[in-house]
């Protein structure tokens, strides 16, 4: 990346300007402290505090870290659990990892491209016909509203 005003003094240009960070230090400068804590350290935002808990806007939710499209607003539903909830992900965009922290067997979900933490996925709760709840931190995603 170069300083746009002083191109001659740019810092070393990476081979691919859009390359993802390779180290946690590189992520730390790209993300806010709260985004870093959740996305890169598998933190959890406090329930009912995230900006997308009750959002109904039509659009696509992207990974806050790398921009990959993860969830359609069509799959978002009201779970009243305090976090944005989706009953499906865009195919292939979210990977599942067994998580045994906090003495519970849960399934963590991460962005398939940049490996950032998104939240957890739960099955068998009966919220929707798909019977699946992707419980996602608002700070892990960014909504791009549909045009119009
Ligand atoms: Zn990502």
mmCIF file of N, CA and C and ligand atoms in Angstrom:
data_model
loop_
_atom_site.group_PDB
_atom_site.id
_atom_site.type_symbol
_atom_site.label_atom_id
_atom_site.label_comp_id
_atom_site.label_asym_id
_atom_site.label_seq_id
_atom_site.Cartn_x
_atom_site.Cartn_y
_atom_site.Cartn_z
ATOM 1 N N UNK A 1 0.847 -1.194 0.000
ATOM 2 C CA UNK A 1 0.000 0.000 0.000
ATOM 3 C C UNK A 1 0.881 1.242 0.000
ATOM 4 N N UNK A 2 0.493 2.199 -0.830
ATOM 5 C CA UNK A 2 1.263 3.439 -0.893
ATOM 6 C C UNK A 2 0.451 4.593 -0.345
ATOM 7 N N UNK A 3 1.153 5.552 0.205
ATOM 8 C CA UNK A 3 0.475 6.778 0.610
ATOM 9 C C UNK A 3 0.004 7.490 -0.647
ATOM 10 N N UNK A 4 -1.309 7.745 -0.786
ATOM 11 C CA UNK A 4 -1.809 8.307 -2.046
ATOM 12 C C UNK A 4 -1.267 9.706 -2.321
ATOM 13 N N UNK A 5 -0.920 10.446 -1.284
ATOM 14 C CA UNK A 5 -0.424 11.812 -1.507
ATOM 15 C C UNK A 5 1.061 11.843 -1.782
ATOM 16 N N UNK A 6 1.764 10.855 -1.326
ATOM 17 C CA UNK A 6 3.222 10.848 -1.482
ATOM 18 C C UNK A 6 3.664 9.512 -2.061
ATOM 19 N N UNK A 7 3.256 9.238 -3.290
ATOM 20 C CA UNK A 7 3.556 7.909 -3.846
ATOM 21 C C UNK A 7 5.038 7.580 -3.839
ATOM 22 N N UNK A 8 5.866 8.608 -3.960
ATOM 23 C CA UNK A 8 7.300 8.332 -3.996
ATOM 24 C C UNK A 8 7.807 7.799 -2.665
ATOM 25 N N UNK A 9 7.059 8.096 -1.592
ATOM 26 C CA UNK A 9 7.506 7.676 -0.271
ATOM 27 C C UNK A 9 6.716 6.483 0.235
ATOM 28 N N UNK A 10 6.050 5.777 -0.678
ATOM 29 C CA UNK A 10 5.230 4.650 -0.247
ATOM 30 C C UNK A 10 6.039 3.599 0.466
ATOM 31 N N UNK A 11 5.365 2.948 1.398
ATOM 32 C CA UNK A 11 6.044 1.842 2.055
ATOM 33 C C UNK A 11 6.029 0.636 1.118
ATOM 34 N N UNK A 12 6.807 -0.378 1.404
ATOM 35 C CA UNK A 12 6.972 -1.458 0.432
ATOM 36 C C UNK A 12 5.638 -1.995 -0.096
ATOM 37 N N UNK A 13 5.529 -2.142 -1.362
ATOM 38 C CA UNK A 13 4.295 -2.606 -1.987
ATOM 39 C C UNK A 13 4.265 -4.124 -1.935
ATOM 40 N N UNK A 14 3.147 -4.648 -1.445
ATOM 41 C CA UNK A 14 3.041 -6.107 -1.429
ATOM 42 C C UNK A 14 2.744 -6.576 -2.852
ATOM 43 N N UNK A 15 3.071 -7.805 -3.168
ATOM 44 C CA UNK A 15 2.849 -8.308 -4.534
ATOM 45 C C UNK A 15 1.386 -8.208 -4.938
ATOM 46 N N UNK A 16 0.526 -8.391 -3.983
ATOM 47 C CA UNK A 16 -0.905 -8.297 -4.260
ATOM 48 C C UNK A 16 -1.502 -7.332 -3.244
ATOM 49 N N UNK A 17 -1.945 -6.195 -3.716
ATOM 50 C CA UNK A 17 -2.465 -5.165 -2.809
ATOM 51 C C UNK A 17 -3.656 -5.674 -2.010
ATOM 52 N N UNK A 18 -4.366 -6.659 -2.550
ATOM 53 C CA UNK A 18 -5.556 -7.163 -1.876
ATOM 54 C C UNK A 18 -5.275 -8.418 -1.057
ATOM 55 N N UNK A 19 -3.997 -8.750 -0.933
ATOM 56 C CA UNK A 19 -3.675 -9.966 -0.199
ATOM 57 C C UNK A 19 -4.164 -9.865 1.239
ATOM 58 N N UNK A 20 -4.615 -10.981 1.776
ATOM 59 C CA UNK A 20 -5.067 -11.002 3.151
ATOM 60 C C UNK A 20 -3.862 -10.933 4.079
ATOM 61 N N UNK A 21 -4.049 -10.358 5.246
ATOM 62 C CA UNK A 21 -2.977 -10.387 6.242
ATOM 63 C C UNK A 21 -2.540 -11.818 6.523
ATOM 64 N N UNK A 22 -1.271 -11.981 6.797
ATOM 65 C CA UNK A 22 -0.750 -13.316 7.074
ATOM 66 C C UNK A 22 -0.463 -13.522 8.553
ATOM 67 N N UNK A 23 -0.358 -12.447 9.283
ATOM 68 C CA UNK A 23 -0.056 -12.591 10.705
ATOM 69 C C UNK A 23 -1.112 -11.859 11.521
ATOM 70 N N UNK A 24 -1.195 -12.229 12.793
ATOM 71 C CA UNK A 24 -2.167 -11.567 13.664
ATOM 72 C C UNK A 24 -1.820 -10.084 13.834
ATOM 73 N N UNK A 25 -0.545 -9.746 13.763
ATOM 74 C CA UNK A 25 -0.178 -8.324 13.853
ATOM 75 C C UNK A 25 -0.716 -7.545 12.661
ATOM 76 N N UNK A 26 -0.709 -8.167 11.496
ATOM 77 C CA UNK A 26 -1.267 -7.494 10.323
ATOM 78 C C UNK A 26 -2.784 -7.329 10.455
ATOM 79 N N UNK A 27 -3.438 -8.335 11.021
ATOM 80 C CA UNK A 27 -4.878 -8.206 11.258
ATOM 81 C C UNK A 27 -5.154 -7.093 12.268
ATOM 82 N N UNK A 28 -4.305 -6.983 13.278
ATOM 83 C CA UNK A 28 -4.539 -6.031 14.357
ATOM 84 C C UNK A 28 -4.597 -4.588 13.834
ATOM 85 N N UNK A 29 -3.767 -4.279 12.842
ATOM 86 C CA UNK A 29 -3.792 -2.910 12.323
ATOM 87 C C UNK A 29 -4.971 -2.704 11.379
ATOM 88 N N UNK A 30 -5.469 -3.774 10.800
ATOM 89 C CA UNK A 30 -6.573 -3.636 9.854
ATOM 90 C C UNK A 30 -7.925 -3.517 10.553
ATOM 91 N N UNK A 31 -8.046 -4.129 11.723
ATOM 92 C CA UNK A 31 -9.330 -4.207 12.416
ATOM 93 C C UNK A 31 -9.362 -3.299 13.638
ATOM 94 N N UNK A 32 -10.567 -2.926 14.071
ATOM 95 C CA UNK A 32 -10.698 -2.212 15.341
ATOM 96 C C UNK A 32 -10.407 -3.205 16.470
ATOM 97 N N UNK A 33 -10.123 -2.703 17.672
ATOM 98 C CA UNK A 33 -9.855 -3.640 18.786
ATOM 99 C C UNK A 33 -10.991 -4.623 19.029
ATOM 100 N N UNK A 34 -12.242 -4.150 18.935
ATOM 101 C CA UNK A 34 -13.379 -5.057 19.158
ATOM 102 C C UNK A 34 -13.491 -6.074 18.023
ATOM 103 N N UNK A 35 -13.302 -5.620 16.787
ATOM 104 C CA UNK A 35 -13.327 -6.567 15.667
ATOM 105 C C UNK A 35 -12.222 -7.600 15.826
ATOM 106 N N UNK A 36 -11.044 -7.169 16.227
ATOM 107 C CA UNK A 36 -9.926 -8.095 16.384
ATOM 108 C C UNK A 36 -10.233 -9.124 17.469
ATOM 109 N N UNK A 37 -10.782 -8.651 18.573
ATOM 110 C CA UNK A 37 -11.070 -9.547 19.691
ATOM 111 C C UNK A 37 -12.058 -10.646 19.285
ATOM 112 N N UNK A 38 -13.076 -10.278 18.514
ATOM 113 C CA UNK A 38 -14.083 -11.259 18.121
ATOM 114 C C UNK A 38 -13.592 -12.104 16.948
ATOM 115 N N UNK A 39 -13.138 -11.452 15.892
ATOM 116 C CA UNK A 39 -12.807 -12.170 14.659
ATOM 117 C C UNK A 39 -11.554 -13.036 14.809
ATOM 118 N N UNK A 40 -10.531 -12.497 15.456
ATOM 119 C CA UNK A 40 -9.247 -13.194 15.473
ATOM 120 C C UNK A 40 -8.968 -13.909 16.779
ATOM 121 N N UNK A 41 -9.710 -13.557 17.839
ATOM 122 C CA UNK A 41 -9.502 -14.220 19.125
ATOM 123 C C UNK A 41 -10.754 -14.960 19.576
ATOM 124 N N UNK A 42 -11.699 -15.149 18.637
ATOM 125 C CA UNK A 42 -12.925 -15.912 18.912
ATOM 126 C C UNK A 42 -13.670 -15.368 20.116
ATOM 127 N N UNK A 43 -13.719 -14.067 20.223
ATOM 128 C CA UNK A 43 -14.492 -13.446 21.293
ATOM 129 C C UNK A 43 -15.967 -13.418 20.946
ATOM 130 N N UNK A 44 -16.769 -12.951 21.894
ATOM 131 C CA UNK A 44 -18.211 -12.851 21.686
ATOM 132 C C UNK A 44 -18.669 -11.477 22.143
ATOM 133 N N UNK A 45 -19.422 -10.807 21.279
ATOM 134 C CA UNK A 45 -19.952 -9.514 21.710
ATOM 135 C C UNK A 45 -21.092 -9.747 22.683
ATOM 136 N N UNK A 46 -21.376 -8.760 23.518
ATOM 137 C CA UNK A 46 -22.430 -8.921 24.498
ATOM 138 C C UNK A 46 -23.783 -9.012 23.789
ATOM 139 N N UNK A 47 -24.694 -9.879 24.285
ATOM 140 C CA UNK A 47 -25.983 -10.034 23.603
ATOM 141 C C UNK A 47 -26.765 -8.723 23.568
ATOM 142 N N UNK A 48 -27.544 -8.549 22.528
ATOM 143 C CA UNK A 48 -28.418 -7.387 22.326
ATOM 144 C C UNK A 48 -27.656 -6.076 22.189
ATOM 145 N N UNK A 49 -26.356 -6.141 21.922
ATOM 146 C CA UNK A 49 -25.585 -4.910 21.742
ATOM 147 C C UNK A 49 -25.151 -4.721 20.294
ATOM 148 N N UNK A 50 -25.167 -5.764 19.492
ATOM 149 C CA UNK A 50 -24.641 -5.662 18.141
ATOM 150 C C UNK A 50 -25.541 -4.848 17.230
ATOM 151 N N UNK A 51 -24.947 -4.260 16.203
ATOM 152 C CA UNK A 51 -25.728 -3.355 15.360
ATOM 153 C C UNK A 51 -26.717 -4.072 14.457
ATOM 154 N N UNK A 52 -26.598 -5.380 14.269
ATOM 155 C CA UNK A 52 -27.481 -6.078 13.333
ATOM 156 C C UNK A 52 -28.482 -7.009 14.023
ATOM 157 N N UNK A 53 -28.623 -6.924 15.338
ATOM 158 C CA UNK A 53 -29.497 -7.871 16.049
ATOM 159 C C UNK A 53 -30.909 -7.860 15.459
ATOM 160 N N UNK A 54 -31.457 -6.664 15.253
ATOM 161 C CA UNK A 54 -32.844 -6.568 14.787
ATOM 162 C C UNK A 54 -32.958 -6.052 13.354
ATOM 163 N N UNK A 55 -31.868 -6.050 12.639
ATOM 164 C CA UNK A 55 -31.883 -5.489 11.287
ATOM 165 C C UNK A 55 -32.739 -6.326 10.348
ATOM 166 N N UNK A 56 -33.605 -5.627 9.570
ATOM 167 C CA UNK A 56 -34.451 -6.330 8.599
ATOM 168 C C UNK A 56 -34.094 -5.934 7.161
ATOM 169 N N UNK A 57 -33.138 -5.059 7.012
ATOM 170 C CA UNK A 57 -32.771 -4.557 5.691
ATOM 171 C C UNK A 57 -32.379 -5.700 4.760
ATOM 172 N N UNK A 58 -32.882 -5.645 3.515
ATOM 173 C CA UNK A 58 -32.523 -6.674 2.535
ATOM 174 C C UNK A 58 -31.122 -6.405 2.006
ATOM 175 N N UNK A 59 -30.322 -7.458 1.957
ATOM 176 C CA UNK A 59 -28.967 -7.293 1.463
ATOM 177 C C UNK A 59 -28.148 -8.538 1.733
ATOM 178 N N UNK A 60 -26.848 -8.378 1.638
ATOM 179 C CA UNK A 60 -25.942 -9.499 1.855
ATOM 180 C C UNK A 60 -24.953 -9.115 2.959
ATOM 181 N N UNK A 61 -24.743 -10.042 3.867
ATOM 182 C CA UNK A 61 -23.785 -9.824 4.957
ATOM 183 C C UNK A 61 -22.426 -10.392 4.554
ATOM 184 N N UNK A 62 -21.419 -9.528 4.645
ATOM 185 C CA UNK A 62 -20.063 -9.896 4.258
ATOM 186 C C UNK A 62 -19.210 -10.113 5.509
ATOM 187 N N UNK A 63 -18.149 -10.889 5.350
ATOM 188 C CA UNK A 63 -17.155 -11.031 6.410
ATOM 189 C C UNK A 63 -16.532 -9.660 6.676
ATOM 190 N N UNK A 64 -16.517 -9.224 7.932
ATOM 191 C CA UNK A 64 -15.973 -7.906 8.269
ATOM 192 C C UNK A 64 -14.454 -7.875 8.043
ATOM 193 N N UNK A 65 -13.825 -9.050 8.115
ATOM 194 C CA UNK A 65 -12.369 -9.079 7.989
ATOM 195 C C UNK A 65 -11.913 -9.088 6.533
ATOM 196 N N UNK A 66 -12.546 -9.913 5.689
ATOM 197 C CA UNK A 66 -12.019 -10.064 4.328
ATOM 198 C C UNK A 66 -13.019 -9.705 3.239
ATOM 199 N N UNK A 67 -14.283 -9.468 3.590
ATOM 200 C CA UNK A 67 -15.259 -9.031 2.603
ATOM 201 C C UNK A 67 -16.008 -10.137 1.889
ATOM 202 N N UNK A 68 -15.720 -11.394 2.186
ATOM 203 C CA UNK A 68 -16.417 -12.493 1.527
ATOM 204 C C UNK A 68 -17.910 -12.469 1.875
ATOM 205 N N UNK A 69 -18.766 -12.712 0.870
ATOM 206 C CA UNK A 69 -20.207 -12.778 1.119
ATOM 207 C C UNK A 69 -20.531 -14.043 1.895
ATOM 208 N N UNK A 70 -21.219 -13.899 3.032
ATOM 209 C CA UNK A 70 -21.452 -15.045 3.908
ATOM 210 C C UNK A 70 -22.921 -15.415 4.059
ATOM 211 N N UNK A 71 -23.772 -14.414 4.293
ATOM 212 C CA UNK A 71 -25.176 -14.687 4.588
ATOM 213 C C UNK A 71 -26.068 -13.730 3.798
ATOM 214 N N UNK A 72 -27.182 -14.264 3.311
ATOM 215 C CA UNK A 72 -28.204 -13.422 2.697
ATOM 216 C C UNK A 72 -29.198 -12.996 3.764
ATOM 217 N N UNK A 73 -29.722 -11.777 3.633
ATOM 218 C CA UNK A 73 -30.743 -11.325 4.590
ATOM 219 C C UNK A 73 -31.987 -12.198 4.511
ATOM 220 N N UNK A 74 -32.173 -12.915 3.395
ATOM 221 C CA UNK A 74 -33.333 -13.816 3.260
ATOM 222 C C UNK A 74 -33.333 -14.905 4.329
ATOM 223 N N UNK A 75 -32.169 -15.241 4.850
ATOM 224 C CA UNK A 75 -32.071 -16.341 5.815
ATOM 225 C C UNK A 75 -32.025 -15.838 7.257
ATOM 226 N N UNK A 76 -32.103 -14.517 7.437
ATOM 227 C CA UNK A 76 -32.054 -13.947 8.793
ATOM 228 C C UNK A 76 -33.439 -14.058 9.449
ATOM 229 N N UNK A 77 -33.461 -14.406 10.699
ATOM 230 C CA UNK A 77 -34.744 -14.519 11.399
ATOM 231 C C UNK A 77 -34.595 -14.041 12.845
ATOM 232 N N UNK A 78 -35.738 -13.797 13.479
ATOM 233 C CA UNK A 78 -35.736 -13.324 14.863
ATOM 234 C C UNK A 78 -35.620 -14.499 15.814
ATOM 235 N N UNK A 79 -34.470 -14.639 16.444
ATOM 236 C CA UNK A 79 -34.299 -15.727 17.405
ATOM 237 C C UNK A 79 -34.472 -15.218 18.831
ATOM 238 N N UNK A 80 -34.425 -13.895 19.017
ATOM 239 C CA UNK A 80 -34.498 -13.277 20.342
ATOM 240 C C UNK A 80 -33.401 -13.789 21.259
ATOM 241 N N UNK A 81 -32.295 -14.204 20.674
ATOM 242 C CA UNK A 81 -31.181 -14.691 21.491
ATOM 243 C C UNK A 81 -30.160 -13.583 21.736
ATOM 244 N N UNK A 82 -30.306 -12.460 21.027
ATOM 245 C CA UNK A 82 -29.396 -11.344 21.273
ATOM 246 C C UNK A 82 -28.320 -11.147 20.235
ATOM 247 N N UNK A 83 -28.250 -12.075 19.279
ATOM 248 C CA UNK A 83 -27.288 -11.951 18.185
ATOM 249 C C UNK A 83 -28.010 -12.159 16.855
ATOM 250 N N UNK A 84 -27.479 -11.607 15.788
ATOM 251 C CA UNK A 84 -28.057 -11.894 14.471
ATOM 252 C C UNK A 84 -28.056 -13.401 14.223
ATOM 253 N N UNK A 85 -29.184 -13.892 13.687
ATOM 254 C CA UNK A 85 -29.326 -15.336 13.476
ATOM 255 C C UNK A 85 -29.751 -15.617 12.049
ATOM 256 N N UNK A 86 -29.127 -16.611 11.457
ATOM 257 C CA UNK A 86 -29.406 -16.985 10.071
ATOM 258 C C UNK A 86 -29.640 -18.485 10.039
ATOM 259 N N UNK A 87 -30.638 -18.926 9.262
ATOM 260 C CA UNK A 87 -30.859 -20.381 9.221
ATOM 261 C C UNK A 87 -30.109 -21.051 8.078
ATOM 262 N N UNK A 88 -29.322 -20.254 7.337
ATOM 263 C CA UNK A 88 -28.478 -20.861 6.306
ATOM 264 C C UNK A 88 -27.355 -19.887 5.968
ATOM 265 N N UNK A 89 -26.269 -20.436 5.444
ATOM 266 C CA UNK A 89 -25.166 -19.613 4.964
ATOM 267 C C UNK A 89 -25.075 -19.762 3.455
ATOM 268 N N UNK A 90 -24.430 -18.821 2.801
ATOM 269 C CA UNK A 90 -24.185 -18.981 1.374
ATOM 270 C C UNK A 90 -23.256 -20.193 1.220
ATOM 271 N N UNK A 91 -23.621 -21.150 0.327
ATOM 272 C CA UNK A 91 -22.881 -22.422 0.281
ATOM 273 C C UNK A 91 -21.363 -22.235 0.135
ATOM 274 N N UNK A 92 -20.638 -22.954 0.968
ATOM 275 C CA UNK A 92 -19.186 -22.975 0.873
ATOM 276 C C UNK A 92 -18.473 -21.809 1.527
ATOM 277 N N UNK A 93 -19.215 -20.868 2.101
ATOM 278 C CA UNK A 93 -18.567 -19.663 2.630
ATOM 279 C C UNK A 93 -18.248 -19.736 4.125
ATOM 280 N N UNK A 94 -18.859 -20.693 4.790
ATOM 281 C CA UNK A 94 -18.697 -20.790 6.238
ATOM 282 C C UNK A 94 -18.217 -22.194 6.571
ATOM 283 N N UNK A 95 -17.172 -22.295 7.379
ATOM 284 C CA UNK A 95 -16.724 -23.621 7.784
ATOM 285 C C UNK A 95 -16.996 -23.851 9.250
ATOM 286 N N UNK A 96 -17.203 -25.120 9.581
ATOM 287 C CA UNK A 96 -17.604 -25.484 10.933
ATOM 288 C C UNK A 96 -16.472 -26.225 11.627
ATOM 289 N N UNK A 97 -16.262 -25.873 12.889
ATOM 290 C CA UNK A 97 -15.170 -26.454 13.674
ATOM 291 C C UNK A 97 -15.706 -26.829 15.046
ATOM 292 N N UNK A 98 -15.386 -28.030 15.495
ATOM 293 C CA UNK A 98 -15.844 -28.441 16.824
ATOM 294 C C UNK A 98 -15.149 -27.611 17.890
ATOM 295 N N UNK A 99 -15.922 -27.084 18.818
ATOM 296 C CA UNK A 99 -15.407 -26.187 19.849
ATOM 297 C C UNK A 99 -15.795 -26.760 21.206
ATOM 298 N N UNK A 100 -14.802 -27.089 22.027
ATOM 299 C CA UNK A 100 -15.098 -27.662 23.342
ATOM 300 C C UNK A 100 -14.717 -26.703 24.468
ATOM 301 N N UNK A 101 -14.589 -25.416 24.145
ATOM 302 C CA UNK A 101 -14.268 -24.450 25.189
ATOM 303 C C UNK A 101 -15.478 -24.234 26.083
ATOM 304 N N UNK A 102 -15.256 -23.683 27.246
ATOM 305 C CA UNK A 102 -16.308 -23.378 28.225
ATOM 306 C C UNK A 102 -17.065 -24.636 28.659
ATOM 307 N N UNK A 103 -16.466 -25.811 28.481
ATOM 308 C CA UNK A 103 -17.083 -27.043 28.950
ATOM 309 C C UNK A 103 -18.307 -27.473 28.167
ATOM 310 N N UNK A 104 -18.488 -26.874 26.977
ATOM 311 C CA UNK A 104 -19.649 -27.228 26.157
ATOM 312 C C UNK A 104 -19.147 -27.740 24.813
ATOM 313 N N UNK A 105 -19.898 -28.669 24.230
ATOM 314 C CA UNK A 105 -19.584 -29.099 22.875
ATOM 315 C C UNK A 105 -20.416 -28.251 21.928
ATOM 316 N N UNK A 106 -19.757 -27.338 21.248
ATOM 317 C CA UNK A 106 -20.457 -26.467 20.315
ATOM 318 C C UNK A 106 -19.742 -26.521 18.970
ATOM 319 N N UNK A 107 -20.385 -25.974 17.974
ATOM 320 C CA UNK A 107 -19.770 -25.920 16.660
ATOM 321 C C UNK A 107 -19.501 -24.465 16.309
ATOM 322 N N UNK A 108 -18.228 -24.157 16.243
ATOM 323 C CA UNK A 108 -17.824 -22.796 15.882
ATOM 324 C C UNK A 108 -17.961 -22.610 14.371
ATOM 325 N N UNK A 109 -18.316 -21.400 13.947
ATOM 326 C CA UNK A 109 -18.305 -21.113 12.509
ATOM 327 C C UNK A 109 -17.275 -20.026 12.217
ATOM 328 N N UNK A 110 -16.551 -20.241 11.119
ATOM 329 C CA UNK A 110 -15.526 -19.297 10.693
ATOM 330 C C UNK A 110 -15.690 -18.996 9.211
ATOM 331 N N UNK A 111 -15.183 -17.855 8.805
ATOM 332 C CA UNK A 111 -15.136 -17.509 7.392
ATOM 333 C C UNK A 111 -14.243 -18.516 6.679
ATOM 334 N N UNK A 112 -14.756 -19.065 5.561
ATOM 335 C CA UNK A 112 -13.988 -20.094 4.846
ATOM 336 C C UNK A 112 -12.749 -19.515 4.185
ATOM 337 N N UNK A 113 -12.730 -18.216 3.927
ATOM 338 C CA UNK A 113 -11.567 -17.653 3.237
ATOM 339 C C UNK A 113 -10.482 -17.177 4.195
ATOM 340 N N UNK A 114 -10.867 -16.431 5.225
ATOM 341 C CA UNK A 114 -9.821 -15.829 6.065
ATOM 342 C C UNK A 114 -9.743 -16.438 7.453
ATOM 343 N N UNK A 115 -10.602 -17.422 7.733
ATOM 344 C CA UNK A 115 -10.516 -18.159 8.984
ATOM 345 C C UNK A 115 -10.869 -17.299 10.197
ATOM 346 N N UNK A 116 -11.600 -16.227 9.978
ATOM 347 C CA UNK A 116 -12.007 -15.398 11.118
ATOM 348 C C UNK A 116 -13.240 -15.980 11.793
ATOM 349 N N UNK A 117 -13.291 -15.805 13.103
ATOM 350 C CA UNK A 117 -14.406 -16.311 13.900
ATOM 351 C C UNK A 117 -15.682 -15.511 13.630
ATOM 352 N N UNK A 118 -16.787 -16.222 13.422
ATOM 353 C CA UNK A 118 -18.074 -15.564 13.190
ATOM 354 C C UNK A 118 -19.031 -15.755 14.358
ATOM 355 N N UNK A 119 -19.067 -16.959 14.892
ATOM 356 C CA UNK A 119 -20.003 -17.283 15.971
ATOM 357 C C UNK A 119 -20.090 -18.789 16.097
ATOM 358 N N UNK A 120 -21.330 -19.280 16.346
ATOM 359 C CA UNK A 120 -21.546 -20.723 16.467
ATOM 360 C C UNK A 120 -22.797 -21.097 15.685
ATOM 361 N N UNK A 121 -22.906 -22.387 15.363
ATOM 362 C CA UNK A 121 -24.109 -22.872 14.692
ATOM 363 C C UNK A 121 -24.768 -23.934 15.571
ATOM 364 N N UNK A 122 -26.086 -23.856 15.645
ATOM 365 C CA UNK A 122 -26.863 -24.770 16.478
ATOM 366 C C UNK A 122 -27.952 -25.427 15.631
ATOM 367 N N UNK A 123 -28.228 -26.682 15.944
ATOM 368 C CA UNK A 123 -29.255 -27.427 15.215
ATOM 369 C C UNK A 123 -30.317 -27.920 16.198
ATOM 370 N N UNK A 124 -31.499 -28.174 15.663
ATOM 371 C CA UNK A 124 -32.542 -28.827 16.461
ATOM 372 C C UNK A 124 -33.259 -27.919 17.433
ATOM 373 N N UNK A 125 -33.204 -26.617 17.237
ATOM 374 C CA UNK A 125 -33.904 -25.704 18.145
ATOM 375 C C UNK A 125 -35.321 -25.376 17.669
ATOM 376 N N UNK A 126 -35.605 -25.713 16.416
ATOM 377 C CA UNK A 126 -36.961 -25.559 15.911
ATOM 378 C C UNK A 126 -37.386 -24.149 15.547
ATOM 379 N N UNK A 127 -36.427 -23.244 15.368
ATOM 380 C CA UNK A 127 -36.806 -21.870 15.032
ATOM 381 C C UNK A 127 -37.426 -21.752 13.642
ATOM 382 N N UNK A 128 -36.846 -22.438 12.680
ATOM 383 C CA UNK A 128 -37.300 -22.325 11.292
ATOM 384 C C UNK A 128 -37.365 -23.728 10.701
ATOM 385 N N UNK A 129 -37.991 -23.889 9.530
ATOM 386 C CA UNK A 129 -38.045 -25.222 8.907
ATOM 387 C C UNK A 129 -36.666 -25.841 8.703
ATOM 388 N N UNK A 130 -35.637 -25.025 8.494
ATOM 389 C CA UNK A 130 -34.292 -25.597 8.326
ATOM 390 C C UNK A 130 -33.694 -26.057 9.647
ATOM 391 N N UNK A 131 -34.285 -25.629 10.762
ATOM 392 C CA UNK A 131 -33.894 -26.105 12.082
ATOM 393 C C UNK A 131 -32.419 -25.848 12.399
ATOM 394 N N UNK A 132 -31.917 -24.749 11.880
ATOM 395 C CA UNK A 132 -30.510 -24.418 12.041
ATOM 396 C C UNK A 132 -30.404 -22.947 12.421
ATOM 397 N N UNK A 133 -29.512 -22.629 13.341
ATOM 398 C CA UNK A 133 -29.300 -21.233 13.711
ATOM 399 C C UNK A 133 -27.814 -20.901 13.684
ATOM 400 N N UNK A 134 -27.408 -20.120 12.711
ATOM 401 C CA UNK A 134 -26.063 -19.556 12.716
ATOM 402 C C UNK A 134 -26.124 -18.309 13.587
ATOM 403 N N UNK A 135 -25.514 -18.380 14.739
ATOM 404 C CA UNK A 135 -25.546 -17.289 15.719
ATOM 405 C C UNK A 135 -24.262 -16.489 15.528
ATOM 406 N N UNK A 136 -24.408 -15.275 14.982
ATOM 407 C CA UNK A 136 -23.250 -14.557 14.453
ATOM 408 C C UNK A 136 -23.068 -13.233 15.194
ATOM 409 N N UNK A 137 -21.859 -12.890 15.508
ATOM 410 C CA UNK A 137 -21.568 -11.587 16.092
ATOM 411 C C UNK A 137 -21.743 -10.494 15.035
ATOM 412 N N UNK A 138 -22.445 -9.424 15.400
ATOM 413 C CA UNK A 138 -22.603 -8.309 14.451
ATOM 414 C C UNK A 138 -21.245 -7.771 14.009
ATOM 415 N N UNK A 139 -20.315 -7.758 14.921
ATOM 416 C CA UNK A 139 -19.021 -7.163 14.621
ATOM 417 C C UNK A 139 -18.204 -8.026 13.650
ATOM 418 N N UNK A 140 -18.649 -9.273 13.434
ATOM 419 C CA UNK A 140 -17.956 -10.150 12.484
ATOM 420 C C UNK A 140 -18.432 -9.953 11.054
ATOM 421 N N UNK A 141 -19.541 -9.234 10.882
ATOM 422 C CA UNK A 141 -20.132 -9.124 9.547
ATOM 423 C C UNK A 141 -20.428 -7.655 9.219
ATOM 424 N N UNK A 142 -20.631 -7.382 7.936
ATOM 425 C CA UNK A 142 -21.021 -6.045 7.519
ATOM 426 C C UNK A 142 -22.082 -6.183 6.428
ATOM 427 N N UNK A 143 -23.209 -5.481 6.631
ATOM 428 C CA UNK A 143 -24.329 -5.581 5.697
ATOM 429 C C UNK A 143 -24.113 -4.651 4.508
ATOM 430 N N UNK A 144 -24.268 -5.220 3.343
ATOM 431 C CA UNK A 144 -24.356 -4.394 2.148
ATOM 432 C C UNK A 144 -25.784 -4.444 1.652
ATOM 433 N N UNK A 145 -26.537 -3.357 1.865
ATOM 434 C CA UNK A 145 -27.956 -3.381 1.456
ATOM 435 C C UNK A 145 -28.084 -3.549 -0.053
ATOM 436 N N UNK A 146 -29.152 -4.200 -0.458
ATOM 437 C CA UNK A 146 -29.418 -4.321 -1.891
ATOM 438 C C UNK A 146 -29.666 -2.931 -2.479
ATOM 439 N N UNK A 147 -29.254 -2.699 -3.706
ATOM 440 C CA UNK A 147 -29.491 -1.388 -4.303
ATOM 441 C C UNK A 147 -30.989 -1.123 -4.448
ATOM 442 N N UNK A 148 -31.371 0.126 -4.332
ATOM 443 C CA UNK A 148 -32.773 0.516 -4.433
ATOM 444 C C UNK A 148 -33.412 0.349 -3.119
HETATM 445 ZN ZN1 LIG B 1 -13.317 -13.558 5.929
#
